[in-house]
Amino acid sequence: MIVLGIETSCDETAVSICKDSEILSNVISSQIIHSEFGGVVPEIASREHERMLNTIAHKAILDSDIKIGDIEGIAVTNGPGLAGSLLTGVSFAKGLALGLGIKIISINHLEAHIIANLLDKSDVEFPFLCLLVSGGHTQLWLINKLGDYKLLGETRDDAAGEAFDKGARILGLGYPGGPEIEKCAKGGNNQLIAFPRALSYSKKIEFSFSGLKTSLLYFMDSFKESSDNSLADVAASYQQAIIDCLINKMKLATDITGINTIAIAGGVAKNELLRRELHKKLSDKKIIFPDLNYCTDNAAMISYLGEIKFNLGVQSDIDFGILPNFQL
Ligand code: KG4
Ligand code: ZN
């Protein structure tokens, strides 16, 4: 079947067409306007979605070589995310579904991130562990099968993506911080500064990144670039500390559960060091990565999961609402 997916939970306006589990188009417009504020401004985000949605939807339909009348269902993110941003996408989706006289389904953004691991792959077997690392979440999930998920642990405070974003701001780099820190860290000495790895001795699956961010802030108070240490060294040491914490708890989760297949999801799953270290430190496990295009927010994961759900006979009533704090 042909499904049009819409994603507007934060600062990416995205529309995708999925046909029989294959992504025909995946159009994303990132709102660069927020970079001057060092973070997403909710009011601006929803206005930008409203301005861009029609154009992005048109492009997604054109790119996929289908006609608007071929679309059989609409899938749209209804949470978690920014209320105004979610509302823009959901309202647009409802209008389109009503106008075309087709069914609609609301999608949990977190579930879509996890299920993005199945996209374009035929060899993923359940159960698997999934580290969901985005701007707002750091959670370790046990994925038993589609629709059967168990939360094994999560962050006590900041998310890993947030640690990258706030760290980048402290280092005077741009937004979003993840790719900026990754770029700045290239060639840097990741051992130069011993940033803390919080909860590394705890035998619980839990994370904490707020202390790490504070320790970077204090370190930068007295930092001056010299022939002995550069900003690249600081970025590399900071990035290594975040990734070490993530790997450490993934290892613990495989020990506790005995499950040997691991996936990652969310924006931070794009990080090269995380991918390398997973292969190095968990070399005896089967590791699944989502395609780089499906890590940060996108609508391919929404249209794909929407089609799966429609095929299972699930759909939403047209009066569903947004759920900014939607849990999985
Ligand atoms: O999944 P996502 O696009 O949005 C949310 O659902 O939050 O994730 C965004 C987060 C941001 O915090 C961003 O800094 C981080 O993902 N990120 C990265 C990289 N690319 C994006 N973090 C580390 N390394 C990257 N290459
Ligand atoms: Zn996301």
PDB file of N, CA and C in Angstrom, residues 209-265:
ATOM      1  N   PHE A 209      24.125  12.704  32.441  1.00  0.00           N
ATOM      2  CA  PHE A 209      25.059  13.527  31.672  1.00  0.00           C
ATOM      3  C   PHE A 209      25.173  14.967  32.183  1.00  0.00           C
ATOM      4  N   SER A 210      24.399  15.316  33.223  1.00  0.00           N
ATOM      5  CA  SER A 210      24.422  16.728  33.616  1.00  0.00           C
ATOM      6  C   SER A 210      25.749  17.094  34.297  1.00  0.00           C
ATOM      7  N   GLY A 211      26.339  16.151  35.037  1.00  0.00           N
ATOM      8  CA  GLY A 211      27.623  16.420  35.692  1.00  0.00           C
ATOM      9  C   GLY A 211      28.742  16.587  34.672  1.00  0.00           C
ATOM     10  N   LEU A 212      28.668  15.823  33.616  1.00  0.00           N
ATOM     11  CA  LEU A 212      29.681  15.903  32.552  1.00  0.00           C
ATOM     12  C   LEU A 212      29.683  17.294  31.923  1.00  0.00           C
ATOM     13  N   LYS A 213      28.475  17.780  31.656  1.00  0.00           N
ATOM     14  CA  LYS A 213      28.320  19.112  31.055  1.00  0.00           C
ATOM     15  C   LYS A 213      28.874  20.188  32.007  1.00  0.00           C
ATOM     16  N   THR A 214      28.595  20.036  33.319  1.00  0.00           N
ATOM     17  CA  THR A 214      29.095  21.018  34.290  1.00  0.00           C
ATOM     18  C   THR A 214      30.617  20.956  34.352  1.00  0.00           C
ATOM     19  N   SER A 215      31.163  19.761  34.266  1.00  0.00           N
ATOM     20  CA  SER A 215      32.618  19.667  34.362  1.00  0.00           C
ATOM     21  C   SER A 215      33.275  20.283  33.120  1.00  0.00           C
ATOM     22  N   LEU A 216      32.613  20.215  31.974  1.00  0.00           N
ATOM     23  CA  LEU A 216      33.138  20.892  30.776  1.00  0.00           C
ATOM     24  C   LEU A 216      33.101  22.413  30.978  1.00  0.00           C
ATOM     25  N   LEU A 217      32.000  22.865  31.582  1.00  0.00           N
ATOM     26  CA  LEU A 217      31.840  24.302  31.821  1.00  0.00           C
ATOM     27  C   LEU A 217      32.980  24.821  32.714  1.00  0.00           C
ATOM     28  N   TYR A 218      33.275  24.114  33.808  1.00  0.00           N
ATOM     29  CA  TYR A 218      34.358  24.519  34.707  1.00  0.00           C
ATOM     30  C   TYR A 218      35.707  24.437  34.007  1.00  0.00           C
ATOM     31  N   PHE A 219      35.882  23.370  33.223  1.00  0.00           N
ATOM     32  CA  PHE A 219      37.160  23.208  32.527  1.00  0.00           C
ATOM     33  C   PHE A 219      37.405  24.390  31.578  1.00  0.00           C
ATOM     34  N   MET A 220      36.353  24.816  30.859  1.00  0.00           N
ATOM     35  CA  MET A 220      36.519  25.873  29.862  1.00  0.00           C
ATOM     36  C   MET A 220      36.765  27.246  30.503  1.00  0.00           C
ATOM     37  N   ASP A 221      36.394  27.391  31.790  1.00  0.00           N
ATOM     38  CA  ASP A 221      36.643  28.651  32.512  1.00  0.00           C
ATOM     39  C   ASP A 221      38.113  29.041  32.483  1.00  0.00           C
ATOM     40  N   SER A 222      38.976  28.022  32.598  1.00  0.00           N
ATOM     41  CA  SER A 222      40.408  28.338  32.681  1.00  0.00           C
ATOM     42  C   SER A 222      41.176  27.817  31.463  1.00  0.00           C
ATOM     43  N   PHE A 223      40.425  27.438  30.414  1.00  0.00           N
ATOM     44  CA  PHE A 223      41.099  26.835  29.252  1.00  0.00           C
ATOM     45  C   PHE A 223      41.624  27.881  28.281  1.00  0.00           C
ATOM     46  N   LYS A 224      42.895  27.691  27.882  1.00  0.00           N
ATOM     47  CA  LYS A 224      43.454  28.526  26.813  1.00  0.00           C
ATOM     48  C   LYS A 224      44.134  27.590  25.829  1.00  0.00           C
ATOM     49  N   GLU A 225      43.867  27.775  24.541  1.00  0.00           N
ATOM     50  CA  GLU A 225      44.521  26.910  23.561  1.00  0.00           C
ATOM     51  C   GLU A 225      46.026  27.155  23.592  1.00  0.00           C
ATOM     52  N   SER A 226      46.807  26.093  23.499  1.00  0.00           N
ATOM     53  CA  SER A 226      48.264  26.233  23.487  1.00  0.00           C
ATOM     54  C   SER A 226      48.816  25.133  22.589  1.00  0.00           C
ATOM     55  N   SER A 227      50.141  25.035  22.553  1.00  0.00           N
ATOM     56  CA  SER A 227      50.735  23.971  21.733  1.00  0.00           C
ATOM     57  C   SER A 227      50.450  22.608  22.364  1.00  0.00           C
ATOM     58  N   ASP A 228      50.085  22.591  23.667  1.00  0.00           N
ATOM     59  CA  ASP A 228      49.839  21.312  24.354  1.00  0.00           C
ATOM     60  C   ASP A 228      48.389  20.841  24.253  1.00  0.00           C
ATOM     61  N   ASN A 229      47.472  21.782  24.189  1.00  0.00           N
ATOM     62  CA  ASN A 229      46.070  21.340  24.080  1.00  0.00           C
ATOM     63  C   ASN A 229      45.223  22.302  23.235  1.00  0.00           C
ATOM     64  N   SER A 230      44.410  21.692  22.415  1.00  0.00           N
ATOM     65  CA  SER A 230      43.594  22.480  21.486  1.00  0.00           C
ATOM     66  C   SER A 230      42.119  22.217  21.777  1.00  0.00           C
ATOM     67  N   LEU A 231      41.258  22.995  21.133  1.00  0.00           N
ATOM     68  CA  LEU A 231      39.819  22.779  21.295  1.00  0.00           C
ATOM     69  C   LEU A 231      39.430  21.383  20.783  1.00  0.00           C
ATOM     70  N   ALA A 232      40.165  20.911  19.778  1.00  0.00           N
ATOM     71  CA  ALA A 232      39.895  19.558  19.243  1.00  0.00           C
ATOM     72  C   ALA A 232      40.114  18.512  20.336  1.00  0.00           C
ATOM     73  N   ASP A 233      41.128  18.694  21.174  1.00  0.00           N
ATOM     74  CA  ASP A 233      41.386  17.734  22.266  1.00  0.00           C
ATOM     75  C   ASP A 233      40.223  17.745  23.263  1.00  0.00           C
ATOM     76  N   VAL A 234      39.733  18.944  23.575  1.00  0.00           N
ATOM     77  CA  VAL A 234      38.627  19.057  24.534  1.00  0.00           C
ATOM     78  C   VAL A 234      37.389  18.377  23.955  1.00  0.00           C
ATOM     79  N   ALA A 235      37.079  18.693  22.681  1.00  0.00           N
ATOM     80  CA  ALA A 235      35.894  18.100  22.041  1.00  0.00           C
ATOM     81  C   ALA A 235      36.026  16.580  21.976  1.00  0.00           C
ATOM     82  N   ALA A 236      37.222  16.103  21.641  1.00  0.00           N
ATOM     83  CA  ALA A 236      37.437  14.648  21.521  1.00  0.00           C
ATOM     84  C   ALA A 236      37.296  13.975  22.882  1.00  0.00           C
ATOM     85  N   SER A 237      37.829  14.592  23.927  1.00  0.00           N
ATOM     86  CA  SER A 237      37.747  13.998  25.272  1.00  0.00           C
ATOM     87  C   SER A 237      36.298  13.986  25.758  1.00  0.00           C
ATOM     88  N   TYR A 238      35.588  15.070  25.469  1.00  0.00           N
ATOM     89  CA  TYR A 238      34.179  15.188  25.891  1.00  0.00           C
ATOM     90  C   TYR A 238      33.318  14.159  25.149  1.00  0.00           C
ATOM     91  N   GLN A 239      33.518  14.074  23.829  1.00  0.00           N
ATOM     92  CA  GLN A 239      32.758  13.112  23.024  1.00  0.00           C
ATOM     93  C   GLN A 239      33.031  11.683  23.513  1.00  0.00           C
ATOM     94  N   GLN A 240      34.311  11.393  23.802  1.00  0.00           N
ATOM     95  CA  GLN A 240      34.670  10.044  24.260  1.00  0.00           C
ATOM     96  C   GLN A 240      33.951   9.704  25.563  1.00  0.00           C
ATOM     97  N   ALA A 241      33.842  10.694  26.454  1.00  0.00           N
ATOM     98  CA  ALA A 241      33.175  10.450  27.747  1.00  0.00           C
ATOM     99  C   ALA A 241      31.705  10.079  27.524  1.00  0.00           C
ATOM    100  N   ILE A 242      31.026  10.798  26.627  1.00  0.00           N
ATOM    101  CA  ILE A 242      29.601  10.483  26.352  1.00  0.00           C
ATOM    102  C   ILE A 242      29.486   9.068  25.787  1.00  0.00           C
ATOM    103  N   ILE A 243      30.317   8.782  24.794  1.00  0.00           N
ATOM    104  CA  ILE A 243      30.212   7.475  24.111  1.00  0.00           C
ATOM    105  C   ILE A 243      30.575   6.337  25.078  1.00  0.00           C
ATOM    106  N   ASP A 244      31.584   6.552  25.928  1.00  0.00           N
ATOM    107  CA  ASP A 244      31.966   5.505  26.900  1.00  0.00           C
ATOM    108  C   ASP A 244      30.779   5.152  27.795  1.00  0.00           C
ATOM    109  N   CYS A 245      30.056   6.179  28.255  1.00  0.00           N
ATOM    110  CA  CYS A 245      28.892   5.932  29.133  1.00  0.00           C
ATOM    111  C   CYS A 245      27.845   5.089  28.402  1.00  0.00           C
ATOM    112  N   LEU A 246      27.612   5.397  27.131  1.00  0.00           N
ATOM    113  CA  LEU A 246      26.597   4.667  26.362  1.00  0.00           C
ATOM    114  C   LEU A 246      27.015   3.209  26.157  1.00  0.00           C
ATOM    115  N   ILE A 247      28.277   3.017  25.772  1.00  0.00           N
ATOM    116  CA  ILE A 247      28.771   1.653  25.478  1.00  0.00           C
ATOM    117  C   ILE A 247      28.752   0.802  26.743  1.00  0.00           C
ATOM    118  N   ASN A 248      29.223   1.416  27.837  1.00  0.00           N
ATOM    119  CA  ASN A 248      29.277   0.742  29.128  1.00  0.00           C
ATOM    120  C   ASN A 248      27.920   0.127  29.501  1.00  0.00           C
ATOM    121  N   LYS A 249      26.861   0.909  29.344  1.00  0.00           N
ATOM    122  CA  LYS A 249      25.532   0.427  29.750  1.00  0.00           C
ATOM    123  C   LYS A 249      24.941  -0.536  28.717  1.00  0.00           C
ATOM    124  N   MET A 250      25.366  -0.421  27.485  1.00  0.00           N
ATOM    125  CA  MET A 250      24.888  -1.401  26.495  1.00  0.00           C
ATOM    126  C   MET A 250      25.490  -2.767  26.803  1.00  0.00           C
ATOM    127  N   LYS A 251      26.767  -2.720  27.206  1.00  0.00           N
ATOM    128  CA  LYS A 251      27.445  -3.961  27.586  1.00  0.00           C
ATOM    129  C   LYS A 251      26.720  -4.591  28.776  1.00  0.00           C
ATOM    130  N   LEU A 252      26.414  -3.754  29.771  1.00  0.00           N
ATOM    131  CA  LEU A 252      25.713  -4.234  30.972  1.00  0.00           C
ATOM    132  C   LEU A 252      24.354  -4.845  30.583  1.00  0.00           C
ATOM    133  N   ALA A 253      23.649  -4.188  29.664  1.00  0.00           N
ATOM    134  CA  ALA A 253      22.319  -4.682  29.262  1.00  0.00           C
ATOM    135  C   ALA A 253      22.417  -6.039  28.577  1.00  0.00           C
ATOM    136  N   THR A 254      23.471  -6.233  27.778  1.00  0.00           N
ATOM    137  CA  THR A 254      23.620  -7.556  27.132  1.00  0.00           C
ATOM    138  C   THR A 254      23.929  -8.608  28.190  1.00  0.00           C
ATOM    139  N   ASP A 255      24.728  -8.238  29.204  1.00  0.00           N
ATOM    140  CA  ASP A 255      25.042  -9.192  30.291  1.00  0.00           C
ATOM    141  C   ASP A 255      23.773  -9.560  31.060  1.00  0.00           C
ATOM    142  N   ILE A 256      22.983  -8.543  31.408  1.00  0.00           N
ATOM    143  CA  ILE A 256      21.782  -8.774  32.225  1.00  0.00           C
ATOM    144  C   ILE A 256      20.730  -9.593  31.464  1.00  0.00           C
ATOM    145  N   THR A 257      20.515  -9.244  30.199  1.00  0.00           N
ATOM    146  CA  THR A 257      19.417  -9.886  29.455  1.00  0.00           C
ATOM    147  C   THR A 257      19.851 -11.137  28.694  1.00  0.00           C
ATOM    148  N   GLY A 258      21.154 -11.239  28.421  1.00  0.00           N
ATOM    149  CA  GLY A 258      21.640 -12.360  27.608  1.00  0.00           C
ATOM    150  C   GLY A 258      21.278 -12.205  26.131  1.00  0.00           C
ATOM    151  N   ILE A 259      20.810 -11.025  25.774  1.00  0.00           N
ATOM    152  CA  ILE A 259      20.447 -10.794  24.355  1.00  0.00           C
ATOM    153  C   ILE A 259      21.665 -10.269  23.596  1.00  0.00           C
ATOM    154  N   ASN A 260      21.915 -10.859  22.455  1.00  0.00           N
ATOM    155  CA  ASN A 260      23.157 -10.576  21.743  1.00  0.00           C
ATOM    156  C   ASN A 260      22.994  -9.753  20.472  1.00  0.00           C
ATOM    157  N   THR A 261      21.792  -9.218  20.259  1.00  0.00           N
ATOM    158  CA  THR A 261      21.604  -8.331  19.104  1.00  0.00           C
ATOM    159  C   THR A 261      21.297  -6.935  19.634  1.00  0.00           C
ATOM    160  N   ILE A 262      22.060  -5.965  19.108  1.00  0.00           N
ATOM    161  CA  ILE A 262      21.956  -4.592  19.614  1.00  0.00           C
ATOM    162  C   ILE A 262      21.697  -3.634  18.470  1.00  0.00           C
ATOM    163  N   ALA A 263      20.765  -2.715  18.691  1.00  0.00           N
ATOM    164  CA  ALA A 263      20.514  -1.672  17.690  1.00  0.00           C
ATOM    165  C   ALA A 263      20.661  -0.307  18.352  1.00  0.00           C
ATOM    166  N   ILE A 264      20.855   0.716  17.548  1.00  0.00           N
ATOM    167  CA  ILE A 264      20.854   2.080  18.072  1.00  0.00           C
ATOM    168  C   ILE A 264      19.857   2.900  17.255  1.00  0.00           C
ATOM    169  N   ALA A 265      19.358   3.972  17.842  1.00  0.00           N
ATOM    170  CA  ALA A 265      18.350   4.780  17.143  1.00  0.00           C
ATOM    171  C   ALA A 265      18.395   6.220  17.636  1.00  0.00           C
TER     172      ALA A 265
END
